[in-house]
XYZ file of C-alpha atoms in Angstrom:
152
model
C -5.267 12.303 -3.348
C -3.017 11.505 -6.046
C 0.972 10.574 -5.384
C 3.714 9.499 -8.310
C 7.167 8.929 -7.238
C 9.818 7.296 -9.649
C 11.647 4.472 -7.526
C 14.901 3.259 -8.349
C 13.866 -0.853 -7.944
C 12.214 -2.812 -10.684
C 8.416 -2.651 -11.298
C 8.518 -6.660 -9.888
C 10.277 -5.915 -6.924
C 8.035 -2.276 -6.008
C 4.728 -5.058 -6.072
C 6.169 -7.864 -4.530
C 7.443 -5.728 -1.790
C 3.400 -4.000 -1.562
C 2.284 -7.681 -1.201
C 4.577 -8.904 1.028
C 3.707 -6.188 3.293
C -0.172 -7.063 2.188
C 0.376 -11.191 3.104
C 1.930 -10.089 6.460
C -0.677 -7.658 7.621
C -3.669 -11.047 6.822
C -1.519 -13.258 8.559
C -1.091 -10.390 11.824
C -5.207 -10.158 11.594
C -6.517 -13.346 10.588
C -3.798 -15.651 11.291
C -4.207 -17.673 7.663
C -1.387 -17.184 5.212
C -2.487 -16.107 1.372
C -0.712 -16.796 -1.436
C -1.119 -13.669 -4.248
C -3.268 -15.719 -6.575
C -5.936 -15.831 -3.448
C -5.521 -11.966 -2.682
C -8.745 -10.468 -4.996
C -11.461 -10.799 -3.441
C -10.517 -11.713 -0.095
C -11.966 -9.715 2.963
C -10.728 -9.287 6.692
C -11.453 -7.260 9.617
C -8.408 -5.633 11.645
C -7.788 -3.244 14.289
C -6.167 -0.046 13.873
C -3.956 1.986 15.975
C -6.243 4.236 17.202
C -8.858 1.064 18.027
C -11.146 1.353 15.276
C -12.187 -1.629 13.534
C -12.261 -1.565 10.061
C -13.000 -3.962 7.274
C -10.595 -4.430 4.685
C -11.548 -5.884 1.197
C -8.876 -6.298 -1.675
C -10.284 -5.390 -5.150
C -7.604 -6.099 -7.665
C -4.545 -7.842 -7.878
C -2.462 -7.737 -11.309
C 0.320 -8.887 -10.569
C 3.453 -6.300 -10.779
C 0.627 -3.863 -11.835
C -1.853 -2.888 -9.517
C -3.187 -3.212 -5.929
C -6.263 -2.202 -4.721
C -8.219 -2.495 -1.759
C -11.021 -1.172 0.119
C -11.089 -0.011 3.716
C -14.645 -0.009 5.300
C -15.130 2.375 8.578
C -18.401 3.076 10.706
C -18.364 6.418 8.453
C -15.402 6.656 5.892
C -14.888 4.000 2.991
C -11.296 4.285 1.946
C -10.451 3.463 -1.900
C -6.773 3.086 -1.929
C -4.338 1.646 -4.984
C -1.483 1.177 -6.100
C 0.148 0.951 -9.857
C 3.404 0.317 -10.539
C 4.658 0.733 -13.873
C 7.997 0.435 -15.068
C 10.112 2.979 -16.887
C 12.884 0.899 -17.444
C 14.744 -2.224 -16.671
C 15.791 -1.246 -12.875
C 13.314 1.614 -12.215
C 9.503 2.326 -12.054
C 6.834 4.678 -11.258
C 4.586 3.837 -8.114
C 1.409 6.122 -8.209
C -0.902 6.193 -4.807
C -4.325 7.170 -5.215
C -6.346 7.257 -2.400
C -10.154 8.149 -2.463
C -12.358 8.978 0.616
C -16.765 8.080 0.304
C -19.063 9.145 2.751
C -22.620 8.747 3.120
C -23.263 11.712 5.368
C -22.942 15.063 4.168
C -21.910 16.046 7.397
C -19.026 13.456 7.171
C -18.316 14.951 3.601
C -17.933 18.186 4.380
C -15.617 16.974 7.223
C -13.326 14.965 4.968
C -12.936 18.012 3.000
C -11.791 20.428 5.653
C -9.493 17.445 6.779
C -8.342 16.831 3.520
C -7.213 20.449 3.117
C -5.913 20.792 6.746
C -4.132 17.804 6.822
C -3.640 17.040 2.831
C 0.274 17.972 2.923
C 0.790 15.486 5.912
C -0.368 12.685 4.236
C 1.017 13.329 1.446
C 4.762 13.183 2.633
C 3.895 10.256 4.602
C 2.907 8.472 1.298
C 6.500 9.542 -0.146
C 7.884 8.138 2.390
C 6.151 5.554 2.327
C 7.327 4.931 -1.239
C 10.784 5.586 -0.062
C 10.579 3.484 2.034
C 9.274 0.672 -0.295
C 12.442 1.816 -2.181
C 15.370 1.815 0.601
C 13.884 -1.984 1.819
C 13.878 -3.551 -1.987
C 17.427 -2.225 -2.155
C 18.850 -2.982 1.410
C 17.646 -6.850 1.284
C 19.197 -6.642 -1.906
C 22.507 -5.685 -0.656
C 22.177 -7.821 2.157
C 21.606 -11.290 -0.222
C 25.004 -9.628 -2.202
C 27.019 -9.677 1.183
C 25.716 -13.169 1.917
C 26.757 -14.717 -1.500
C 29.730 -12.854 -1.211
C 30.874 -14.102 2.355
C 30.315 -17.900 1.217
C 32.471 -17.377 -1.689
């Protein structure tokens, strides 16, 4: 699955938001706080909503680039990343690309059918997603206006 969405934020602000979100989610599962330089590479175990533990590995980091990590199940691995590029000053381009492996046929030809079944949901939950990326770069921004304003 393959999303593009333009997003009216800088390229610097779409990754720093991604990585913000990425440095929070460590610190929720591991309790140690990562700096971005520390990101590739590193590997943690977390517990999703529906109780299944998964292992999460993060594959590249370029900064204001690209994001990519790895999401290990008992029968799915989950390629997912992130590339932000910018298409000018104050807006950029944030592509999702998400890739499902199996070992199993079985579990193959399951993905598929879910895939096709379900492929629409996703996708608008990865728009919003983005959006949502979007509205929180520009709200904080709007918030740190207020608060210079209000000391002036």
């Amino acid at each position: 699955m393959k999303i593009s969405q333009k997003l009216y934020i800088s390229q610097k602000e779409c990754f720093t938001a991604i990585i913000n979100s990425v440095i929070y989610d460590i610190k929720q599962s591991t309790g140690k706080t990562k700096q971005v330089r520390q990101l590739q590479g590193f590997s943690y175990q977390r517990t999703m909503s529906n109780g299944m533990r998964t292992t999460t590995t993060i594959s590249e980091v370029v900064p204001d680039e690209v994001y990519q990590f790895t999401t290990e199940t008992l029968s799915n691995t989950h390629i997912t990343t992130y590339t932000i590029t910018a298409t000018s000053e104050n807006t950029c381009e944030a592509t999702y690309t998400e890739k499902i492996e199996a070992e199993k046929t079985m579990r193959k030809v399951n993905n598929a059918i879910a895939g096709l079944m379900f492929g629409f949901f996703r996708k608008r939950r990865v728009r919003n997603l983005l959006k949502a990326i979007e509205m929180s770069v520009i709200n904080e921004s709007k918030a740190k206006k207020q608060e210079v304003k209000s000391e002036n």
